[in-house]
Coordinates of C-alpha atoms and ligand atoms in Angstrom, one line a residue:
X1 CA 4.7 -40.7 23.2
X2 CA 5.6 -37.2 22.2
X3 CA 9.3 -36.5 22.4
X4 CA 11.0 -33.4 20.8
X5 CA 14.5 -34.3 21.9
X6 CA 15.5 -35.2 18.5
X7 CA 14.9 -31.6 17.1
X8 CA 18.0 -29.7 18.1
X9 CA 16.5 -26.3 17.3
X10 CA 13.0 -26.9 19.2
X11 CA 14.6 -25.7 22.5
X12 CA 14.0 -22.9 24.9
X13 CA 11.8 -20.2 23.4
X14 CA 11.6 -22.3 20.3
X15 CA 10.2 -25.4 21.7
X16 CA 6.6 -26.0 20.5
X17 CA 4.0 -24.2 22.6
X18 CA 1.2 -27.0 22.0
X19 CA -1.6 -25.2 23.7
X20 CA -4.7 -23.0 23.1
X21 CA -5.1 -20.0 25.2
X22 CA -7.5 -17.1 26.2
X23 CA -6.2 -14.0 28.1
X24 CA -8.9 -11.4 29.0
X25 CA -7.6 -7.8 29.4
X26 CA -4.0 -8.3 28.7
X27 CA -1.3 -6.7 30.8
X28 CA -0.1 -3.7 29.0
X29 CA 2.8 -1.1 29.3
X30 CA 2.4 2.4 28.0
X31 CA -1.0 3.3 26.5
X32 CA -3.0 1.6 23.7
X33 CA -4.3 4.3 21.4
X34 CA -8.2 4.4 21.9
X35 CA -8.8 4.6 18.1
X36 CA -7.2 1.2 17.5
X37 CA -10.3 -0.7 17.3
X38 CA -10.0 -4.1 15.4
X39 CA -8.6 -7.5 15.4
X40 CA -4.9 -8.5 14.8
X41 CA -5.0 -12.0 13.4
X42 CA -1.7 -14.0 13.1
X43 CA -0.7 -17.5 11.7
X44 CA 2.0 -19.5 13.4
X45 CA 3.8 -22.8 12.8
X46 CA 3.7 -25.1 15.9
X47 CA 4.4 -28.8 15.8
X48 CA 1.7 -30.8 17.8
X49 CA 3.7 -34.1 17.1
X50 CA 7.4 -34.0 16.1
X51 CA 8.0 -34.3 12.4
X52 CA 8.9 -37.7 11.0
X53 CA 12.3 -36.6 9.3
X54 CA 15.0 -34.7 11.2
X55 CA 15.7 -32.4 8.2
X56 CA 12.0 -31.4 7.9
X57 CA 11.2 -27.8 7.0
X58 CA 9.4 -25.7 9.7
X59 CA 7.0 -24.8 7.0
X60 CA 5.2 -28.1 7.4
X61 CA 4.3 -27.5 11.2
X62 CA 0.8 -27.4 12.2
X63 CA -1.2 -24.1 11.8
X64 CA -2.0 -22.1 14.9
X65 CA -4.0 -18.8 14.8
X66 CA -3.9 -16.1 17.3
X67 CA -5.9 -13.0 17.7
X68 CA -5.3 -9.6 19.6
X69 CA -8.7 -7.9 20.0
X70 CA -8.2 -4.1 20.5
X71 CA -11.0 -2.1 21.8
X72 CA -11.1 1.2 23.8
X73 CA -7.5 0.8 24.7
X74 CA -7.9 -2.8 26.0
X75 CA -6.6 -6.0 24.5
X76 CA -8.0 -9.5 24.8
X77 CA -5.9 -12.4 23.4
X78 CA -7.0 -15.8 22.1
X79 CA -4.9 -18.5 20.4
X80 CA -5.6 -22.1 19.1
X81 CA -4.6 -24.7 16.6
X82 CA -6.3 -24.8 13.2
X83 CA -8.3 -28.0 13.2
X84 CA -7.5 -29.1 9.8
X85 CA -8.3 -32.7 8.6
X86 CA -4.7 -33.6 8.8
X87 CA -4.6 -32.4 12.4
X88 CA -7.8 -34.4 13.3
X89 CA -6.2 -37.5 11.8
X90 CA -3.0 -37.0 13.8
X91 CA -4.8 -36.4 17.0
X92 CA -7.0 -39.6 16.4
X93 CA -3.8 -41.7 15.8
X94 CA -1.9 -39.9 18.6
X95 CA 1.2 -39.5 16.5
X96 CA 2.7 -37.8 13.4
X97 CA 1.2 -39.4 10.2
X98 CA 2.7 -37.1 7.5
X99 CA 6.0 -37.1 5.9
X100 CA 8.0 -34.3 4.1
X101 CA 6.8 -30.9 3.2
X102 CA 4.4 -31.3 0.2
X103 CA 5.4 -34.8 -0.3
X104 CA 2.6 -37.2 0.2
X105 CA 4.7 -40.0 -1.0
X106 CA 6.4 -40.1 2.3
X107 CA 3.1 -40.1 4.3
X108 CA 2.1 -43.2 6.4
X109 CA 0.0 -45.5 4.2
X110 CA -3.2 -45.1 6.0
X111 CA -3.2 -41.2 5.1
X112 CA -1.2 -41.5 1.8
X113 CA -3.5 -39.9 -0.9
X114 CA -1.4 -39.0 -3.9
X115 CA -4.3 -37.7 -6.1
X116 CA -5.3 -35.1 -3.5
X117 CA -2.3 -33.4 -2.3
X118 CA -4.3 -30.5 -1.0
X119 CA -6.1 -32.5 1.7
X120 CA -2.8 -32.7 3.8
X121 CA -2.4 -28.9 4.2
X122 CA -1.6 -27.4 7.3
X123 CA -3.3 -24.0 6.8
X124 CA -0.5 -22.1 8.6
X125 CA 0.5 -19.2 6.6
X126 CA -1.8 -16.0 6.3
X127 CA -5.0 -15.0 7.9
X128 CA -7.0 -14.0 4.7
X129 CA -10.3 -12.1 4.6
X130 CA -12.5 -12.8 1.8
X131 CA -16.3 -11.9 1.3
X132 CA -16.6 -11.0 5.0
X133 CA -15.2 -14.3 6.2
X134 CA -11.7 -15.3 7.7
X135 CA -9.6 -18.1 6.6
X136 CA -6.4 -19.8 7.5
X137 CA -4.5 -20.3 4.3
X138 CA -1.5 -22.4 3.0
X139 CA -0.5 -22.5 -0.6
X140 CA -0.6 -26.4 -0.8
X141 CA -4.2 -26.8 -0.4
X142 CA -7.8 -25.0 0.0
X143 CA -8.3 -22.6 2.9
X144 CA -10.0 -23.3 6.2
X145 CA -12.6 -20.9 7.4
X146 CA -12.5 -19.8 11.1
X147 CA -14.8 -18.2 13.4
X148 CA -13.4 -14.6 13.6
X149 CA -14.2 -14.3 17.3
X150 CA -13.7 -17.9 18.9
X151 CA -11.1 -18.9 16.1
X152 CA -12.8 -22.3 16.0
X153 CA -12.3 -24.0 12.6
X154 CA -15.6 -24.3 10.7
X155 CA -14.7 -26.0 7.5
X156 CA -12.4 -26.3 4.6
X157 CA -13.7 -23.9 1.9
X158 CA -14.5 -25.3 -1.7
X159 CA -16.0 -22.2 -3.3
X160 CA -19.0 -24.2 -4.4
X161 CA -16.8 -26.1 -6.7
X162 CA -16.1 -23.0 -8.8
X163 CA -12.4 -22.8 -7.8
X164 CA -10.5 -24.8 -10.4
X165 CA -7.4 -25.5 -8.5
X166 CA -6.3 -27.9 -5.6
X167 CA -4.5 -25.2 -4.0
X168 CA -5.1 -21.6 -2.8
X169 CA -2.2 -19.1 -2.2
X170 CA -1.5 -17.6 1.1
X171 CA -0.9 -14.2 -0.6
X172 CA -4.0 -13.1 -2.4
X173 CA -4.0 -9.3 -3.0
X174 CA -6.6 -6.9 -2.1
X175 CA -7.0 -3.9 -4.5
X176 CA -7.9 -1.0 -2.1
X177 CA -9.7 0.9 -4.6
X178 CA -12.2 -1.7 -6.0
X179 CA -12.2 -4.2 -3.2
X180 CA -11.3 -6.9 -5.5
X181 CA -9.2 -9.9 -4.3
X182 CA -6.7 -11.3 -6.7
X183 CA -6.0 -14.9 -5.8
X184 CA -4.4 -17.9 -7.5
X185 CA -3.5 -21.5 -7.1
X186 CA -0.3 -23.1 -8.5
X187 CA 0.3 -26.7 -9.0
X188 CA -3.3 -26.3 -9.7
X189 CA -4.1 -29.7 -11.1
X190 CA -1.8 -31.6 -8.8
X191 CA 1.6 -32.2 -7.5
X192 CA 4.4 -30.7 -9.5
X193 CA 1.9 -29.5 -12.3
X194 CA 2.9 -26.5 -14.3
X195 CA -0.5 -24.9 -14.5
X196 CA -1.7 -21.8 -12.4
X197 CA -5.4 -20.8 -11.9
X198 CA -5.7 -17.1 -11.5
X199 CA -8.9 -15.5 -10.2
X200 CA -10.5 -12.3 -9.2
X201 CA -13.2 -12.2 -6.5
X202 CA -15.4 -9.2 -6.2
X203 CA -16.0 -7.3 -2.9
X204 CA -18.7 -9.6 -2.0
X205 CA -16.5 -12.8 -2.4
X206 CA -18.0 -13.9 -5.7
X207 CA -15.8 -15.0 -8.6
X208 CA -15.6 -12.1 -11.2
X209 CA -13.2 -13.7 -13.6
X210 CA -10.6 -16.4 -13.9
X211 CA -7.9 -17.8 -16.3
X212 CA -5.4 -20.6 -16.4
X213 CA -2.0 -20.8 -17.9
X214 CA 1.2 -22.8 -17.7
X215 CA 4.5 -21.4 -16.2
X216 CA 7.9 -22.1 -17.9
X217 CA 8.7 -24.7 -15.0
X218 CA 7.1 -25.4 -11.7
X219 CA 8.5 -23.3 -8.8
X220 CA 7.2 -21.9 -5.6
X221 CA 4.8 -19.1 -6.5
X222 CA 4.6 -18.0 -2.9
X223 CA 3.7 -14.3 -3.4
X224 CA 2.3 -12.1 -6.2
X225 CA 1.9 -8.2 -6.6
X226 CA -0.9 -6.3 -8.4
X227 CA -1.1 -3.0 -9.9
X228 CA -4.2 -1.2 -11.3
X229 CA -3.7 -3.0 -14.6
X230 CA -1.4 -6.0 -14.0
X231 CA -0.6 -9.0 -11.9
X232 CA 3.1 -9.6 -11.5
X233 CA 4.0 -13.2 -10.7
X234 CA 7.7 -13.8 -9.7
X235 CA 9.2 -17.3 -9.9
X236 CA 12.8 -18.2 -8.8
X237 CA 15.1 -21.2 -8.7
X238 CA 13.3 -23.7 -6.6
X239 CA 12.2 -26.8 -8.7
X240 CA 10.3 -29.9 -8.2
X241 CA 9.1 -32.9 -10.2
X242 CA 7.2 -36.1 -9.7
X243 CA 10.3 -38.1 -9.9
X244 CA 11.8 -36.0 -7.0
X245 CA 8.7 -36.6 -5.0
X246 CA 8.4 -40.3 -5.8
X247 CA 12.1 -40.7 -4.6
X248 CA 10.8 -39.5 -1.3
X249 CA 12.6 -36.0 -1.4
X250 CA 11.5 -32.7 0.0
X251 CA 9.3 -30.9 -2.4
X252 CA 11.7 -28.3 -3.5
X253 CA 15.4 -28.3 -4.5
X254 CA 17.4 -25.3 -5.5
X255 CA 18.5 -25.2 -9.4
X256 CA 20.6 -22.2 -10.2
X257 CA 20.4 -22.9 -13.9
X258 CA 16.7 -22.0 -13.8
X259 CA 17.5 -18.4 -12.8
X260 CA 14.2 -16.4 -12.3
X261 CA 11.1 -15.5 -14.4
X262 CA 8.2 -12.9 -14.2
X263 CA 4.8 -13.2 -15.6
X264 CA 3.1 -9.8 -16.2
X265 CA -0.5 -10.8 -16.5
X266 CA -3.3 -8.3 -17.6
X267 CA -5.9 -8.1 -14.8
X268 CA -9.1 -9.8 -15.6
X269 CA -7.7 -10.3 -19.1
X270 CA -6.6 -13.2 -21.3
X271 CA -3.9 -15.6 -20.7
X272 CA -2.6 -15.2 -24.3
X273 CA -1.6 -11.6 -23.4
X274 CA 0.8 -12.6 -20.7
X275 CA 4.4 -11.1 -21.2
X276 CA 7.2 -13.3 -19.7
X277 CA 10.4 -11.8 -18.5
X278 CA 13.6 -13.3 -17.3
X279 CA 16.2 -12.4 -14.6
X280 CA 19.3 -13.9 -13.1
X281 CA 19.4 -16.4 -10.3
X282 CA 17.5 -14.9 -7.3
X283 CA 15.6 -15.9 -4.1
X284 CA 12.2 -14.4 -4.3
X285 CA 9.7 -14.9 -1.4
X286 CA 7.7 -11.8 -0.7
X287 CA 6.8 -8.8 -2.6
X288 CA 6.3 -5.2 -1.2
X289 CA 4.3 -3.5 -3.9
X290 CA 3.9 -2.9 -7.8
X291 CA 2.4 -0.4 -10.1
X292 CA 1.9 0.3 -13.7
X293 CA 3.1 3.6 -15.5
X294 CA 2.4 3.9 -19.0
X295 CA 4.0 0.7 -20.6
X296 CA 6.2 0.1 -17.5
X297 CA 5.6 -2.3 -14.6
X298 CA 7.5 -1.6 -11.4
X299 CA 7.9 -4.3 -8.7
X300 CA 9.5 -3.5 -5.2
X301 CA 10.6 -6.5 -3.2
X302 CA 13.1 -8.0 -1.1
X303 CA 15.6 -10.4 -3.1
X304 CA 18.7 -12.3 -2.5
X305 CA 21.3 -13.4 -5.0
X306 CA 21.0 -17.1 -4.2
X307 CA 19.3 -19.6 -2.0
X308 CA 17.7 -18.4 1.3
X309 CA 16.2 -21.7 2.2
X310 CA 18.4 -23.9 4.5
X311 CA 16.2 -26.9 4.1
X312 CA 15.7 -26.8 0.3
X313 CA 18.9 -28.3 -0.9
X314 CA 21.0 -27.6 -4.1
X315 CA 20.0 -30.2 -6.7
X316 CA 23.5 -30.0 -8.0
X317 CA 25.0 -31.0 -4.7
X318 CA 26.4 -27.5 -3.7
X319 CA 26.7 -26.6 -0.1
X320 CA 24.2 -24.2 1.3
X321 CA 25.3 -20.7 1.9
X322 CA 22.8 -18.1 3.2
X323 CA 22.2 -15.2 1.0
X324 CA 20.9 -11.9 2.4
X325 CA 17.8 -10.0 1.1
X326 CA 18.0 -6.4 0.2
X327 CA 15.1 -4.2 -1.1
X328 CA 15.2 -3.8 -4.8
X329 CA 13.0 -2.6 -7.7
X330 CA 12.5 -4.5 -10.9
X331 CA 11.3 -2.6 -14.0
X332 CA 9.4 -4.5 -16.8
X333 CA 9.3 -2.6 -20.1
X334 CA 6.3 -3.9 -22.0
X335 CA 7.5 -2.1 -25.0
X336 CA 10.9 -3.7 -25.1
X337 CA 11.4 -6.5 -27.4
X338 CA 13.9 -7.9 -24.8
X339 CA 12.6 -10.3 -22.1
X340 CA 15.1 -9.2 -19.4
X341 CA 14.0 -7.0 -16.5
X342 CA 15.9 -4.3 -14.9
X343 CA 17.1 -4.6 -11.4
X344 CA 18.1 -1.8 -9.1
X345 CA 19.0 -2.2 -5.3
X346 CA 17.0 0.7 -3.5
X347 CA 18.7 0.1 -0.1
X348 CA 21.6 -2.2 0.6
X349 CA 20.8 -2.8 4.3
X350 CA 20.2 -6.6 4.9
X351 CA 16.7 -7.2 5.9
X352 CA 14.3 -10.3 6.1
X353 CA 11.9 -11.1 3.4
X354 CA 8.8 -9.9 5.4
X355 CA 8.1 -6.5 3.7
X356 CA 4.9 -4.8 4.3
X357 CA 3.5 -1.5 3.1
X358 CA 0.6 0.8 4.0
X359 CA -1.9 -1.4 2.3
X360 CA -4.1 1.4 1.1
X361 CA -1.2 2.1 -1.4
X362 CA -1.1 -1.4 -2.9
X363 CA -1.3 -1.1 -6.8
X364 CA 0.0 2.5 -6.7
X365 CA 3.4 4.1 -6.0
X366 CA 4.2 3.9 -2.2
X367 CA 6.5 5.9 0.0
X368 CA 7.4 3.6 2.7
X369 CA 8.3 -0.2 3.2
X370 CA 8.4 -1.7 6.6
X371 CA 10.4 -4.9 7.5
X372 CA 12.1 -6.6 10.5
X373 CA 15.9 -6.9 10.4
X374 CA 18.8 -7.6 12.5
X375 CA 20.5 -4.4 13.8
X376 CA 24.0 -5.7 14.6
X377 CA 25.1 -2.5 16.4
X378 CA 22.7 -3.5 19.1
X379 CA 23.5 -5.7 22.1
X380 CA 22.0 -9.2 22.3
X381 CA 21.6 -11.0 25.6
X382 CA 21.1 -14.5 24.4
X383 CA 21.7 -17.1 21.9
X384 CA 20.0 -18.7 19.0
X385 CA 19.8 -22.5 18.8
X386 CA 20.4 -22.6 14.9
X387 CA 23.5 -20.2 15.1
X388 CA 24.5 -19.1 18.7
X389 CA 26.5 -16.2 17.1
X390 CA 23.7 -14.9 14.9
X391 CA 22.2 -11.5 15.8
X392 CA 18.4 -12.0 15.9
X393 CA 15.8 -9.7 14.1
X394 CA 15.8 -7.1 16.8
X395 CA 14.5 -4.1 14.9
X396 CA 11.8 -2.8 12.5
X397 CA 12.9 -0.7 9.6
X398 CA 10.8 2.0 7.9
X399 CA 12.4 2.7 4.4
X400 CA 11.5 6.1 2.8
X401 CA 11.8 5.8 -0.8
X402 CA 11.3 9.5 -1.3
X403 CA 14.3 10.4 0.8
X404 CA 16.2 7.4 0.5
X405 CA 16.6 7.1 4.3
X406 CA 15.7 4.5 6.9
X407 CA 14.4 4.9 10.4
X408 CA 14.3 2.0 12.9
X409 CA 12.6 0.8 16.1
X410 CA 14.7 -1.5 18.4
X411 CA 12.6 -4.1 20.4
X412 CA 15.0 -4.9 23.1
X413 CA 18.2 -6.8 23.8
X414 CA 16.7 -10.2 24.0
X415 CA 14.0 -9.9 21.6
X416 CA 13.0 -11.2 18.1
X417 CA 10.6 -9.4 16.0
X418 CA 8.0 -10.9 13.6
X419 CA 6.5 -9.4 10.4
X420 CA 5.0 -5.8 11.1
X421 CA 1.5 -4.8 10.1
X422 CA 0.8 -1.3 9.2
X423 CA -2.6 0.3 10.6
X424 CA -3.8 3.8 9.4
X425 CA -4.5 6.2 12.1
X426 CA -7.7 6.9 10.3
X427 CA -9.2 5.9 7.1
X428 CA -8.2 9.1 5.4
X429 CA -4.8 9.7 7.0
X430 CA -1.8 10.2 4.8
X431 CA 0.4 7.3 3.7
X432 CA 2.5 6.2 6.7
X433 CA 0.5 8.0 9.3
X434 CA -0.5 5.3 11.6
X435 CA 0.7 2.4 13.9
X436 CA 2.9 -0.6 13.4
X437 CA 1.9 -3.8 15.2
X438 CA 4.6 -6.5 15.5
X439 CA 4.8 -9.5 17.9
X440 CA 8.2 -10.1 19.7
X441 CA 9.6 -13.1 21.2
X442 CA 11.2 -12.1 24.6
X443 CA 13.9 -14.7 25.1
X444 CA 14.8 -13.5 28.6
X445 CA 11.2 -13.4 30.0
X446 CA 10.3 -16.4 27.8
X447 CA 6.9 -14.7 26.8
X448 CA 5.3 -13.1 23.8
X449 CA 4.8 -9.4 23.6
X450 CA 3.1 -7.3 21.0
X451 CA 4.8 -3.9 20.3
X452 CA 2.5 -1.0 19.2
X453 CA 4.8 1.5 17.4
X454 CA 4.0 5.0 16.2
X455 CA 4.8 4.7 12.4
X456 CA 5.8 8.3 12.1
X457 CA 8.2 8.7 15.1
X458 CA 9.1 4.9 15.1
X459 CA 8.7 4.9 18.9
X460 CA 7.1 2.6 21.1
X461 CA 3.6 3.6 22.4
X462 CA 2.6 0.4 24.3
X463 CA 3.5 -3.2 24.7
X464 CA 1.0 -5.9 25.2
X465 CA 2.5 -8.9 27.4
X466 CA 1.4 -12.5 27.3
X467 CA 2.3 -14.6 30.2
X468 CA 3.5 -17.4 28.0
X469 CA 5.4 -18.1 24.7
X470 CA 3.9 -18.1 21.4
X471 CA 5.2 -20.2 18.5
X472 CA 6.8 -18.2 15.6
X473 CA 4.6 -16.2 13.4
X474 CA 4.4 -16.4 9.7
X475 CA 2.1 -13.4 8.7
X476 CA -0.6 -11.3 10.3
X477 CA -3.6 -9.3 9.2
X478 CA -5.5 -6.3 10.7
X479 CA -9.3 -6.4 10.5
X480 CA -11.9 -3.9 11.6
X481 CA -15.7 -4.3 12.0
X482 CA -16.1 -3.2 8.4
X483 CA -14.2 -6.3 7.4
X484 CA -15.5 -9.0 9.7
X485 CA -18.3 -9.3 12.3
X486 CA -16.1 -8.8 15.3
X487 CA -17.6 -9.3 18.7
Ligands
V55_501 C1 6.7 -19.7 3.1 C2 5.9 -20.1 4.2 C3 5.2 -21.4 4.0 C4 5.2 -22.1 2.9 C5 5.8 -21.6 1.8 O1 7.4 -17.7 4.1 C6 6.6 -20.4 1.9 C7 7.3 -18.5 3.0 C8 4.4 -21.3 6.5 O2 4.5 -21.9 5.1 O3 4.6 -23.1 2.9
FE502 FE1 4.6 -15.5 2.9

């Protein structure tokens, strides 16, 4: 029997959606720009069966993919679960078989497979395009290939055996100039392992170069950044160990004594040339962008001064206190004999960790950073189950690094925004000249909406309306007919 009543936060808008859907010619207010021709893919987390443990992280929910196909001012929607092996086994058993996030020791005996942790992935994090194919990714296993039009799950990718890691990141980085994709897997040789496999694919999806190295200690390596010459890999205070996993705990604990570290890796080069830097205790989840200038490497990213993960407990028993992200710049001086990096707060406005830029400027200096945030000066008609007094992420910010100013877009007084995605108005338009797509939970109407925002004026052009709720989105990706064979 399926019963979600044990999950206090899975109520109202936040109860699992648990269905696939197709909506042809979606309801739209305003006007969709006719030149928006492509597919907006997004990954969500949605429990088909309730988790085994009450303190489970939402990161472990089943993967769900949705697609808004834009063409000639019209939008068709499709959404369905990613049919991973894990999903299929659960449907066959008609119940939850898996335990804690990234801890196979807590799985039911019939699916417990300690030696192959990557086979229990939920493929729930980012839609990734590689070699003209679409994948659903999660950093604890190998990606699943999806049909870009029907969203059917085709197979789990093994790269013909040439991918030497049990895992594949949810945040590979595309070099817009060369078409190369820099990807990696951490905990590459197994649970809690310190090794990283770092790899560059050429624009056809063939492996061009790869390297392996060990990090100072195993931590969540969720995102990286690339410059024209370097890969920047930030690590923070989340720790794990086989002992911890055997004790039946959640994969990550927070250890403030570990502070943060950064690998500056020469692209396509030699692991022996990696430069390691250190920084203070920080929570690091996503990057915005990085670039190299002479012998300095710059990384812009959202960062917080302490733990931002309520479900990853302090290993020293400290109480959880949420730390807020602000947009900061780290500078790594490769000429310096010192291994400390320099940190500068660019904007002190509290934001989420879901920063994006105009992806044509990845690897080079950028002017704009986009991110959703809670504008506390705005009204909120509703309450959030986790914290009824909290203000939701009701707005999108555009930070202008040239002028030091911020402009924003408010989505509505019962609305929660997801990660924005920037789409250029045309391939050659200047940086920031284009559109922002961001989906919205409308808590009052109990439906999902997609806001199409002019990224120059930060005003709404159109809103696509779905007649139902969507589960929460993790990341989204825009694709055109040049990227994927779109119908
Ligand atoms: C994140 C999300 C994940 C995960 C690890 O947003 C980090 C960060 C949805 O899964 O497994
Ligand atoms: Fe992410």
